[in-house]
PDB file of C-alpha atoms in Angstrom:
ATOM      1  CA  MET A   8     -32.176  37.000  10.282  1.00 39.00           C
ATOM      2  CA  ALA A   9     -30.532  40.348   9.490  1.00 42.00           C
ATOM      3  CA  THR A  10     -31.939  43.362  11.742  1.00 43.00           C
ATOM      4  CA  ALA A  11     -33.814  46.023  10.747  1.00 51.00           C
ATOM      5  CA  ALA A  12     -31.885  49.119  10.572  1.00 60.00           C
ATOM      6  CA  LYS A  13     -32.749  52.124  12.835  1.00 63.00           C
ATOM      7  CA  THR A  14     -35.553  54.876  11.209  1.00 63.00           C
ATOM      8  CA  PRO A  15     -33.225  57.121  11.022  1.00 67.00           C
ATOM      9  CA  PRO A  16     -34.418  61.106  12.340  1.00 69.00           C
ATOM     10  CA  GLY A  17     -35.332  63.759  10.237  1.00 73.00           C
ATOM     11  CA  THR A  18     -35.152  67.641  10.426  1.00 80.00           C
ATOM     12  CA  ASP A  19     -35.657  69.860  12.906  1.00 85.00           C
ATOM     13  CA  PRO A  20     -39.660  71.367  11.622  1.00 87.00           C
ATOM     14  CA  LYS A  21     -39.077  74.423  12.575  1.00 88.00           C
ATOM     15  CA  GLN A  22     -35.748  74.474   9.901  1.00 87.00           C
ATOM     16  CA  LEU A  23     -38.956  73.690   6.952  1.00 85.00           C
ATOM     17  CA  GLU A  24     -41.270  76.867   8.746  1.00 88.00           C
ATOM     18  CA  ARG A  25     -37.467  78.702   8.652  1.00 86.00           C
ATOM     19  CA  THR A  26     -37.287  78.676   4.725  1.00 85.00           C
ATOM     20  CA  GLY A  27     -40.992  79.287   3.716  1.00 85.00           C
ATOM     21  CA  THR A  28     -41.561  76.448   2.174  1.00 88.00           C
ATOM     22  CA  VAL A  29     -44.468  75.234   4.823  1.00 92.00           C
ATOM     23  CA  ARG A  30     -45.822  76.539   7.580  1.00 93.00           C
ATOM     24  CA  GLU A  31     -48.245  74.873  10.783  1.00 95.00           C
ATOM     25  CA  ILE A  32     -51.576  74.075  10.986  1.00 96.00           C
ATOM     26  CA  GLY A  33     -52.385  72.282  14.000  1.00 95.00           C
ATOM     27  CA  SER A  34     -53.798  75.473  15.850  1.00 95.00           C
ATOM     28  CA  GLN A  35     -56.446  75.548  13.438  1.00 96.00           C
ATOM     29  CA  ALA A  36     -57.463  71.580  13.960  1.00 97.00           C
ATOM     30  CA  VAL A  37     -60.000  70.222  16.763  1.00 97.00           C
ATOM     31  CA  TRP A  38     -57.573  67.043  18.113  1.00 97.00           C
ATOM     32  CA  SER A  39     -58.892  64.061  20.076  1.00 97.00           C
ATOM     33  CA  LEU A  40     -57.422  60.993  21.725  1.00 97.00           C
ATOM     34  CA  SER A  41     -58.505  56.902  21.617  1.00 96.00           C
ATOM     35  CA  SER A  42     -57.847  57.551  25.398  1.00 96.00           C
ATOM     36  CA  CYS A  43     -54.776  59.031  27.354  1.00 95.00           C
ATOM     37  CA  LYS A  44     -53.484  59.212  31.458  1.00 95.00           C
ATOM     38  CA  PRO A  45     -54.635  62.204  33.537  1.00 95.00           C
ATOM     39  CA  GLY A  46     -52.441  64.444  32.645  1.00 95.00           C
ATOM     40  CA  PHE A  47     -50.664  63.168  29.426  1.00 96.00           C
ATOM     41  CA  GLY A  48     -53.099  64.422  26.564  1.00 95.00           C
ATOM     42  CA  VAL A  49     -54.003  66.837  23.754  1.00 96.00           C
ATOM     43  CA  ASP A  50     -51.899  69.732  25.574  1.00 96.00           C
ATOM     44  CA  GLN A  51     -48.357  67.722  25.927  1.00 96.00           C
ATOM     45  CA  LEU A  52     -48.782  66.436  22.805  1.00 96.00           C
ATOM     46  CA  ARG A  53     -48.762  70.237  20.719  1.00 95.00           C
ATOM     47  CA  ASP A  54     -46.784  72.513  23.651  1.00 95.00           C
ATOM     48  CA  ASP A  55     -43.937  72.362  21.521  1.00 93.00           C
ATOM     49  CA  ASN A  56     -42.271  70.997  24.668  1.00 95.00           C
ATOM     50  CA  LEU A  57     -39.674  67.737  24.076  1.00 95.00           C
ATOM     51  CA  GLU A  58     -39.661  66.158  27.449  1.00 95.00           C
ATOM     52  CA  THR A  59     -43.730  65.827  27.997  1.00 96.00           C
ATOM     53  CA  TYR A  60     -45.982  64.157  25.296  1.00 96.00           C
ATOM     54  CA  TRP A  61     -49.605  61.883  24.735  1.00 96.00           C
ATOM     55  CA  GLN A  62     -49.899  58.347  27.272  1.00 96.00           C
ATOM     56  CA  SER A  63     -52.860  56.229  26.265  1.00 96.00           C
ATOM     57  CA  ASP A  64     -54.988  54.186  28.693  1.00 94.00           C
ATOM     58  CA  GLY A  65     -56.436  52.178  26.673  1.00 91.00           C
ATOM     59  CA  SER A  66     -56.578  48.957  24.393  1.00 92.00           C
ATOM     60  CA  GLN A  67     -54.614  49.703  20.508  1.00 91.00           C
ATOM     61  CA  PRO A  68     -55.496  51.181  18.174  1.00 95.00           C
ATOM     62  CA  HIS A  69     -54.434  54.387  20.020  1.00 96.00           C
ATOM     63  CA  LEU A  70     -56.449  57.203  17.460  1.00 97.00           C
ATOM     64  CA  VAL A  71     -55.586  61.182  17.618  1.00 98.00           C
ATOM     65  CA  ASN A  72     -58.042  62.287  15.234  1.00 98.00           C
ATOM     66  CA  ILE A  73     -57.568  65.957  13.904  1.00 98.00           C
ATOM     67  CA  GLN A  74     -59.912  67.542  12.449  1.00 98.00           C
ATOM     68  CA  PHE A  75     -60.390  70.858  10.564  1.00 97.00           C
ATOM     69  CA  ARG A  76     -63.333  73.383  10.742  1.00 96.00           C
ATOM     70  CA  ARG A  77     -62.391  73.877   6.149  1.00 96.00           C
ATOM     71  CA  LYS A  78     -61.424  71.059   4.121  1.00 96.00           C
ATOM     72  CA  THR A  79     -56.617  71.333   3.719  1.00 96.00           C
ATOM     73  CA  THR A  80     -54.534  71.078   1.839  1.00 96.00           C
ATOM     74  CA  VAL A  81     -52.319  69.051   4.171  1.00 97.00           C
ATOM     75  CA  LYS A  82     -48.302  68.096   3.151  1.00 96.00           C
ATOM     76  CA  MET A  83     -47.154  66.520   5.658  1.00 95.00           C
ATOM     77  CA  LEU A  84     -47.186  65.122   9.745  1.00 96.00           C
ATOM     78  CA  CYS A  85     -43.861  65.775  11.225  1.00 95.00           C
ATOM     79  CA  ILE A  86     -44.032  63.596  14.861  1.00 96.00           C
ATOM     80  CA  TYR A  87     -41.106  63.303  17.622  1.00 95.00           C
ATOM     81  CA  ALA A  88     -40.788  59.879  18.667  1.00 94.00           C
ATOM     82  CA  ASP A  89     -37.706  58.337  21.486  1.00 94.00           C
ATOM     83  CA  TYR A  90     -37.389  54.930  21.407  1.00 95.00           C
ATOM     84  CA  LYS A  91     -34.006  55.775  24.387  1.00 94.00           C
ATOM     85  CA  SER A  92     -37.407  57.071  26.559  1.00 94.00           C
ATOM     86  CA  ASP A  93     -39.846  55.565  25.670  1.00 95.00           C
ATOM     87  CA  GLU A  94     -38.594  52.100  24.962  1.00 94.00           C
ATOM     88  CA  SER A  95     -42.036  49.167  24.690  1.00 95.00           C
ATOM     89  CA  TYR A  96     -44.311  53.053  24.340  1.00 95.00           C
ATOM     90  CA  THR A  97     -42.785  53.817  21.670  1.00 96.00           C
ATOM     91  CA  PRO A  98     -45.479  53.485  18.004  1.00 96.00           C
ATOM     92  CA  SER A  99     -43.666  50.765  15.632  1.00 96.00           C
ATOM     93  CA  LYS A 100     -46.168  50.488  13.064  1.00 96.00           C
ATOM     94  CA  ILE A 101     -48.179  54.430  12.605  1.00 97.00           C
ATOM     95  CA  SER A 102     -51.053  53.556  10.025  1.00 97.00           C
ATOM     96  CA  VAL A 103     -52.617  57.715   8.497  1.00 97.00           C
ATOM     97  CA  ARG A 104     -56.243  57.865   7.845  1.00 97.00           C
ATOM     98  CA  VAL A 105     -57.559  61.129   5.506  1.00 97.00           C
ATOM     99  CA  GLY A 106     -61.074  61.855   4.924  1.00 96.00           C
ATOM    100  CA  ASN A 107     -64.486  63.797   5.643  1.00 95.00           C
ATOM    101  CA  ASN A 108     -65.595  62.552   8.678  1.00 95.00           C
ATOM    102  CA  PHE A 109     -64.968  59.355  10.461  1.00 94.00           C
ATOM    103  CA  HIS A 110     -67.192  57.172   8.470  1.00 95.00           C
ATOM    104  CA  ASN A 111     -65.080  58.107   5.517  1.00 96.00           C
ATOM    105  CA  LEU A 112     -61.763  57.623   6.409  1.00 97.00           C
ATOM    106  CA  GLN A 113     -59.496  56.100   4.048  1.00 96.00           C
ATOM    107  CA  GLU A 114     -55.313  55.168   5.273  1.00 96.00           C
ATOM    108  CA  ILE A 115     -53.028  56.796   2.816  1.00 95.00           C
ATOM    109  CA  ARG A 116     -49.589  56.019   4.305  1.00 94.00           C
ATOM    110  CA  GLN A 117     -48.524  52.935   6.601  1.00 96.00           C
ATOM    111  CA  LEU A 118     -45.144  52.942   8.376  1.00 94.00           C
ATOM    112  CA  GLU A 119     -43.342  50.886  10.681  1.00 95.00           C
ATOM    113  CA  MET A 120     -40.362  52.435  12.644  1.00 94.00           C
ATOM    114  CA  VAL A 121     -37.425  50.436  14.179  1.00 94.00           C
ATOM    115  CA  GLU A 122     -36.091  52.681  17.543  1.00 93.00           C
ATOM    116  CA  PRO A 123     -37.029  55.498  16.241  1.00 93.00           C
ATOM    117  CA  SER A 124     -35.221  58.869  18.042  1.00 92.00           C
ATOM    118  CA  GLY A 125     -36.106  62.664  16.206  1.00 93.00           C
ATOM    119  CA  TRP A 126     -38.439  63.460  13.799  1.00 94.00           C
ATOM    120  CA  ILE A 127     -40.334  61.049  11.709  1.00 94.00           C
ATOM    121  CA  HIS A 128     -41.780  63.157   8.378  1.00 94.00           C
ATOM    122  CA  ILE A 129     -44.355  61.521   6.741  1.00 95.00           C
ATOM    123  CA  PRO A 130     -45.739  63.245   3.671  1.00 95.00           C
ATOM    124  CA  LEU A 131     -49.146  63.147   2.637  1.00 96.00           C
ATOM    125  CA  LEU A 132     -49.419  63.558  -1.135  1.00 94.00           C
ATOM    126  CA  ASP A 133     -52.072  61.714  -3.495  1.00 91.00           C
ATOM    127  CA  LEU A 134     -51.494  59.176  -6.684  1.00 90.00           C
ATOM    128  CA  VAL A 135     -49.792  62.607  -8.123  1.00 93.00           C
ATOM    129  CA  ASN A 136     -47.338  63.952  -5.419  1.00 92.00           C
ATOM    130  CA  ASN A 137     -50.560  67.020  -4.982  1.00 94.00           C
ATOM    131  CA  PRO A 138     -50.564  67.545  -1.342  1.00 96.00           C
ATOM    132  CA  ILE A 139     -53.888  66.390   0.596  1.00 96.00           C
ATOM    133  CA  ARG A 140     -56.665  68.344   1.095  1.00 96.00           C
ATOM    134  CA  THR A 141     -59.460  66.597   2.875  1.00 97.00           C
ATOM    135  CA  PHE A 142     -61.297  67.538   6.496  1.00 97.00           C
ATOM    136  CA  MET A 143     -59.766  64.773   8.662  1.00 98.00           C
ATOM    137  CA  ILE A 144     -56.577  62.707   9.770  1.00 98.00           C
ATOM    138  CA  GLN A 145     -56.061  59.750  11.422  1.00 98.00           C
ATOM    139  CA  ILE A 146     -52.713  59.083  13.562  1.00 98.00           C
ATOM    140  CA  ALA A 147     -53.615  54.695  14.366  1.00 97.00           C
ATOM    141  CA  VAL A 148     -50.656  53.874  16.888  1.00 97.00           C
ATOM    142  CA  LEU A 149     -51.249  49.930  15.423  1.00 96.00           C
ATOM    143  CA  ALA A 150     -48.392  48.131  17.461  1.00 95.00           C
ATOM    144  CA  ASN A 151     -45.731  49.418  19.713  1.00 95.00           C
ATOM    145  CA  HIS A 152     -41.845  48.614  20.467  1.00 94.00           C
ATOM    146  CA  GLN A 153     -41.667  44.993  21.986  1.00 95.00           C
ATOM    147  CA  ASN A 154     -45.688  44.712  22.190  1.00 93.00           C
ATOM    148  CA  GLY A 155     -46.107  47.525  24.346  1.00 93.00           C
ATOM    149  CA  ARG A 156     -49.985  48.319  25.670  1.00 93.00           C
ATOM    150  CA  ASP A 157     -49.833  51.731  25.790  1.00 95.00           C
ATOM    151  CA  THR A 158     -48.378  54.212  23.325  1.00 96.00           C
ATOM    152  CA  HIS A 159     -46.309  57.572  24.265  1.00 96.00           C
ATOM    153  CA  MET A 160     -46.086  60.206  21.496  1.00 96.00           C
ATOM    154  CA  ARG A 161     -44.645  63.156  22.217  1.00 96.00           C
ATOM    155  CA  GLN A 162     -45.007  65.918  19.603  1.00 96.00           C
ATOM    156  CA  ILE A 163     -47.367  65.678  15.690  1.00 97.00           C
ATOM    157  CA  LYS A 164     -47.479  68.712  13.786  1.00 96.00           C
ATOM    158  CA  VAL A 165     -49.267  69.367  10.806  1.00 97.00           C
ATOM    159  CA  TYR A 166     -47.865  71.368   7.771  1.00 96.00           C
ATOM    160  CA  THR A 167     -49.492  72.777   4.704  1.00 96.00           C
ATOM    161  CA  PRO A 168     -47.207  73.724   1.514  1.00 94.00           C
ATOM    162  CA  VAL A 169     -46.860  78.409   1.548  1.00 90.00           C
ATOM    163  CA  GLU A 170     -49.151  79.472  -2.220  1.00 76.00           C
ATOM    164  CA  GLU A 171     -47.307  81.796  -4.406  1.00 57.00           C
ATOM    165  CA  SER A 172     -48.983  85.398  -4.124  1.00 47.00           C
ATOM    166  CA  SER A 173     -52.011  85.151  -6.908  1.00 46.00           C
ATOM    167  CA  ILE A 174     -49.878  88.841  -7.752  1.00 45.00           C
ATOM    168  CA  GLY A 175     -47.217  87.311  -9.148  1.00 47.00           C
ATOM    169  CA  LYS A 176     -43.959  85.993  -7.315  1.00 52.00           C
ATOM    170  CA  PHE A 177     -42.378  88.293  -4.576  1.00 52.00           C
ATOM    171  CA  PRO A 178     -39.301  87.111  -3.247  1.00 54.00           C
ATOM    172  CA  ARG A 179     -39.605  84.410   0.115  1.00 55.00           C
ATOM    173  CA  CYS A 180     -38.619  85.795   3.129  1.00 56.00           C
ATOM    174  CA  THR A 181     -36.595  83.913   5.589  1.00 57.00           C
ATOM    175  CA  THR A 182     -35.762  86.118   8.484  1.00 62.00           C
ATOM    176  CA  VAL A 183     -37.537  86.363  11.494  1.00 60.00           C
ATOM    177  CA  ASP A 184     -37.917  90.263  10.570  1.00 59.00           C
ATOM    178  CA  PHE A 185     -39.458  89.595   7.847  1.00 62.00           C
ATOM    179  CA  MET A 186     -41.368  86.562   8.325  1.00 62.00           C
ATOM    180  CA  MET A 187     -44.156  89.150   9.308  1.00 63.00           C
ATOM    181  CA  TYR A 188     -44.917  91.461   6.256  1.00 63.00           C
ATOM    182  CA  ARG A 189     -45.107  88.029   4.163  1.00 62.00           C
ATOM    183  CA  THR A 190     -48.520  87.873   2.991  1.00 61.00           C
ATOM    184  CA  ILE A 191     -49.704  90.952   1.560  1.00 58.00           C
ATOM    185  CA  ARG A 192     -53.687  92.207   2.888  1.00 55.00           C
TER     186      ARG A 192
END
Protein backbone atom coordinates (compact mmCIF):
# COMPACT_ATOMS: atom_id res chain seq x y z
CA MET A 1 0.00 0.00 0.00
CA ALA A 2 1.41 3.38 -1.00
CA THR A 3 1.55 6.12 1.62
CA ALA A 4 -0.63 9.12 0.94
CA ALA A 5 1.13 12.34 0.00
CA LYS A 6 1.24 15.02 2.66
CA THR A 7 -1.23 17.88 2.23
CA PRO A 8 0.78 20.77 0.73
CA PRO A 9 0.52 24.15 2.48
CA GLY A 10 -1.22 27.04 0.71
CA THR A 11 0.02 30.60 0.61
CA ASP A 12 -0.41 32.90 3.57
CA PRO A 13 -3.92 34.42 3.31
CA LYS A 14 -2.53 37.88 4.15
CA GLN A 15 -0.76 37.79 0.77
CA LEU A 16 -4.12 37.18 -0.92
CA GLU A 17 -5.59 40.17 0.93
CA ARG A 18 -2.73 42.39 -0.26
CA THR A 19 -3.64 41.64 -3.88
CA GLY A 20 -6.98 43.36 -3.30
CA THR A 21 -9.06 40.46 -4.67
CA VAL A 22 -10.40 39.20 -1.30
CA ARG A 23 -10.99 40.51 2.21
CA GLU A 24 -11.38 38.74 5.54
CA ILE A 25 -14.92 38.92 6.97
CA GLY A 26 -14.68 36.68 10.04
CA SER A 27 -15.08 39.69 12.34
CA GLN A 28 -18.58 40.28 10.91
CA ALA A 29 -19.77 36.85 12.09
CA VAL A 30 -20.81 35.32 15.39
CA TRP A 31 -18.60 32.33 16.19
CA SER A 32 -19.50 29.36 18.39
CA LEU A 33 -17.91 26.00 19.16
CA SER A 34 -19.33 22.59 20.06
CA SER A 35 -16.91 22.46 23.03
CA CYS A 36 -13.61 23.86 24.22
CA LYS A 37 -11.10 23.56 27.03
CA PRO A 38 -10.99 26.68 29.23
CA GLY A 39 -8.60 29.22 27.69
CA PHE A 40 -8.62 27.50 24.27
CA GLY A 41 -11.75 28.86 22.56
CA VAL A 42 -12.88 31.27 19.84
CA ASP A 43 -10.55 34.05 21.01
CA GLN A 44 -7.51 31.84 20.34
CA LEU A 45 -8.94 30.66 17.01
CA ARG A 46 -9.26 34.27 15.79
CA ASP A 47 -6.27 36.06 17.39
CA ASP A 48 -3.91 35.97 14.34
CA ASN A 49 -1.36 34.05 16.41
CA LEU A 50 -0.23 30.73 14.92
CA GLU A 51 1.04 29.58 18.34
CA THR A 52 -2.43 29.61 19.96
CA TYR A 53 -5.31 27.25 19.12
CA TRP A 54 -8.83 26.09 19.86
CA GLN A 55 -8.90 22.74 21.64
CA SER A 56 -12.12 20.77 21.67
CA ASP A 57 -13.29 18.97 24.80
CA GLY A 58 -15.91 16.39 23.93
CA SER A 59 -16.99 13.74 21.48
CA GLN A 60 -16.69 13.99 17.71
CA PRO A 61 -17.70 15.61 15.48
CA HIS A 62 -16.14 18.84 16.76
CA LEU A 63 -17.95 21.85 15.32
CA VAL A 64 -17.07 25.46 14.52
CA ASN A 65 -20.17 27.52 13.67
CA ILE A 66 -19.83 30.83 11.82
CA GLN A 67 -23.09 32.81 11.58
CA PHE A 68 -23.57 36.05 9.64
CA ARG A 69 -26.28 38.63 10.36
CA ARG A 70 -27.18 38.83 6.66
CA LYS A 71 -26.70 36.57 3.67
CA THR A 72 -23.02 36.89 2.83
CA THR A 73 -20.90 36.02 -0.18
CA VAL A 74 -18.06 33.71 0.82
CA LYS A 75 -15.31 32.70 -1.60
CA MET A 76 -12.90 30.73 0.58
CA LEU A 77 -12.05 29.41 4.04
CA CYS A 78 -8.43 29.19 5.19
CA ILE A 79 -7.53 26.90 8.08
CA TYR A 80 -4.08 26.74 9.67
CA ALA A 81 -3.01 23.29 10.82
CA ASP A 82 0.36 22.09 12.10
CA TYR A 83 0.84 18.33 12.35
CA LYS A 84 4.37 18.63 13.81
CA SER A 85 3.08 20.60 16.80
CA ASP A 86 -0.32 18.98 17.28
CA GLU A 87 0.17 15.34 16.16
CA SER A 88 -2.94 13.32 17.12
CA TYR A 89 -4.90 16.55 17.72
CA THR A 90 -4.54 17.50 14.02
CA PRO A 91 -7.72 17.09 11.95
CA SER A 92 -7.51 14.51 9.17
CA LYS A 93 -11.09 14.73 7.84
CA ILE A 94 -13.14 17.97 7.72
CA SER A 95 -16.65 18.63 6.42
CA VAL A 96 -17.78 22.14 5.42
CA ARG A 97 -21.51 22.77 5.55
CA VAL A 98 -23.51 25.87 4.64
CA GLY A 99 -27.12 26.97 5.05
CA ASN A 100 -29.53 29.49 6.55
CA ASN A 101 -29.42 27.99 10.07
CA PHE A 102 -28.55 24.82 12.00
CA HIS A 103 -31.61 23.00 10.62
CA ASN A 104 -30.86 23.14 6.90
CA LEU A 105 -27.08 22.81 6.62
CA GLN A 106 -25.83 21.06 3.49
CA GLU A 107 -22.35 19.63 3.08
CA ILE A 108 -20.57 21.30 0.17
CA ARG A 109 -16.99 20.12 0.77
CA GLN A 110 -15.31 17.22 2.49
CA LEU A 111 -11.56 17.35 2.84
CA GLU A 112 -9.05 14.67 3.82
CA MET A 113 -5.70 15.97 5.03
CA VAL A 114 -2.46 14.06 5.52
CA GLU A 115 -0.08 15.60 8.06
CA PRO A 116 -0.92 19.21 7.10
CA SER A 117 1.54 21.93 8.00
CA GLY A 118 0.47 25.44 7.03
CA TRP A 119 -2.57 27.12 5.53
CA ILE A 120 -5.22 24.96 3.90
CA HIS A 121 -7.34 26.84 1.35
CA ILE A 122 -10.91 25.58 0.93
CA PRO A 123 -12.75 27.25 -1.97
CA LEU A 124 -16.50 27.62 -1.36
CA LEU A 125 -17.96 27.71 -4.85
CA ASP A 126 -21.32 26.72 -6.31
CA LEU A 127 -21.81 24.45 -9.34
CA VAL A 128 -20.89 27.22 -11.81
CA ASN A 129 -17.79 28.30 -9.83
CA ASN A 130 -19.32 31.41 -8.25
CA PRO A 131 -18.71 32.15 -4.56
CA ILE A 132 -21.53 30.88 -2.35
CA ARG A 133 -24.02 33.11 -0.53
CA THR A 134 -24.95 31.94 2.95
CA PHE A 135 -26.02 32.91 6.45
CA MET A 136 -24.05 30.15 8.16
CA ILE A 137 -20.93 28.03 7.73
CA GLN A 138 -20.21 24.98 9.87
CA ILE A 139 -16.82 23.29 9.92
CA ALA A 140 -17.03 19.76 11.31
CA VAL A 141 -13.92 17.82 12.32
CA LEU A 142 -14.90 14.23 11.57
CA ALA A 143 -11.57 12.54 12.35
CA ASN A 144 -8.09 13.30 13.65
CA HIS A 145 -4.70 11.84 12.85
CA GLN A 146 -3.77 8.71 14.84
CA ASN A 147 -7.45 8.40 15.89
CA GLY A 148 -7.08 11.35 18.27
CA ARG A 149 -10.16 12.30 20.32
CA ASP A 150 -9.92 16.09 20.73
CA THR A 151 -8.76 18.49 18.03
CA HIS A 152 -6.62 21.59 17.66
CA MET A 153 -7.30 24.32 15.10
CA ARG A 154 -4.86 27.19 15.12
CA GLN A 155 -6.58 29.78 12.89
CA ILE A 156 -9.62 30.06 10.63
CA LYS A 157 -10.10 32.89 8.14
CA VAL A 158 -13.22 33.58 6.03
CA TYR A 159 -12.86 35.47 2.75
CA THR A 160 -15.25 37.32 0.45
CA PRO A 161 -14.36 38.53 -3.04
CA VAL A 162 -13.80 42.27 -3.47
CA GLU A 163 -16.43 43.53 -5.89
CA GLU A 164 -15.69 45.82 -8.79
CA SER A 165 -17.01 49.36 -8.38
CA SER A 166 -20.45 50.02 -9.88
CA ILE A 167 -19.27 53.51 -10.94
CA GLY A 168 -16.55 52.20 -13.18
CA LYS A 169 -13.40 50.17 -13.12
CA PHE A 170 -10.78 51.71 -10.90
CA PRO A 171 -7.31 50.25 -10.56
CA ARG A 172 -6.90 48.05 -7.51
CA CYS A 173 -4.97 49.71 -4.71
CA THR A 174 -2.48 47.21 -3.44
CA THR A 175 -0.06 49.18 -1.31
CA VAL A 176 -0.78 49.67 2.37
CA ASP A 177 -0.84 53.48 1.95
CA PHE A 178 -3.62 53.33 -0.66
CA MET A 179 -5.76 50.52 0.83
CA MET A 180 -7.78 53.05 2.86
CA TYR A 181 -8.73 55.00 -0.30
CA ARG A 182 -10.04 52.11 -2.38
CA THR A 183 -13.70 52.58 -1.35
CA ILE A 184 -15.68 55.67 -2.30
CA ARG A 185 -18.35 56.51 0.26
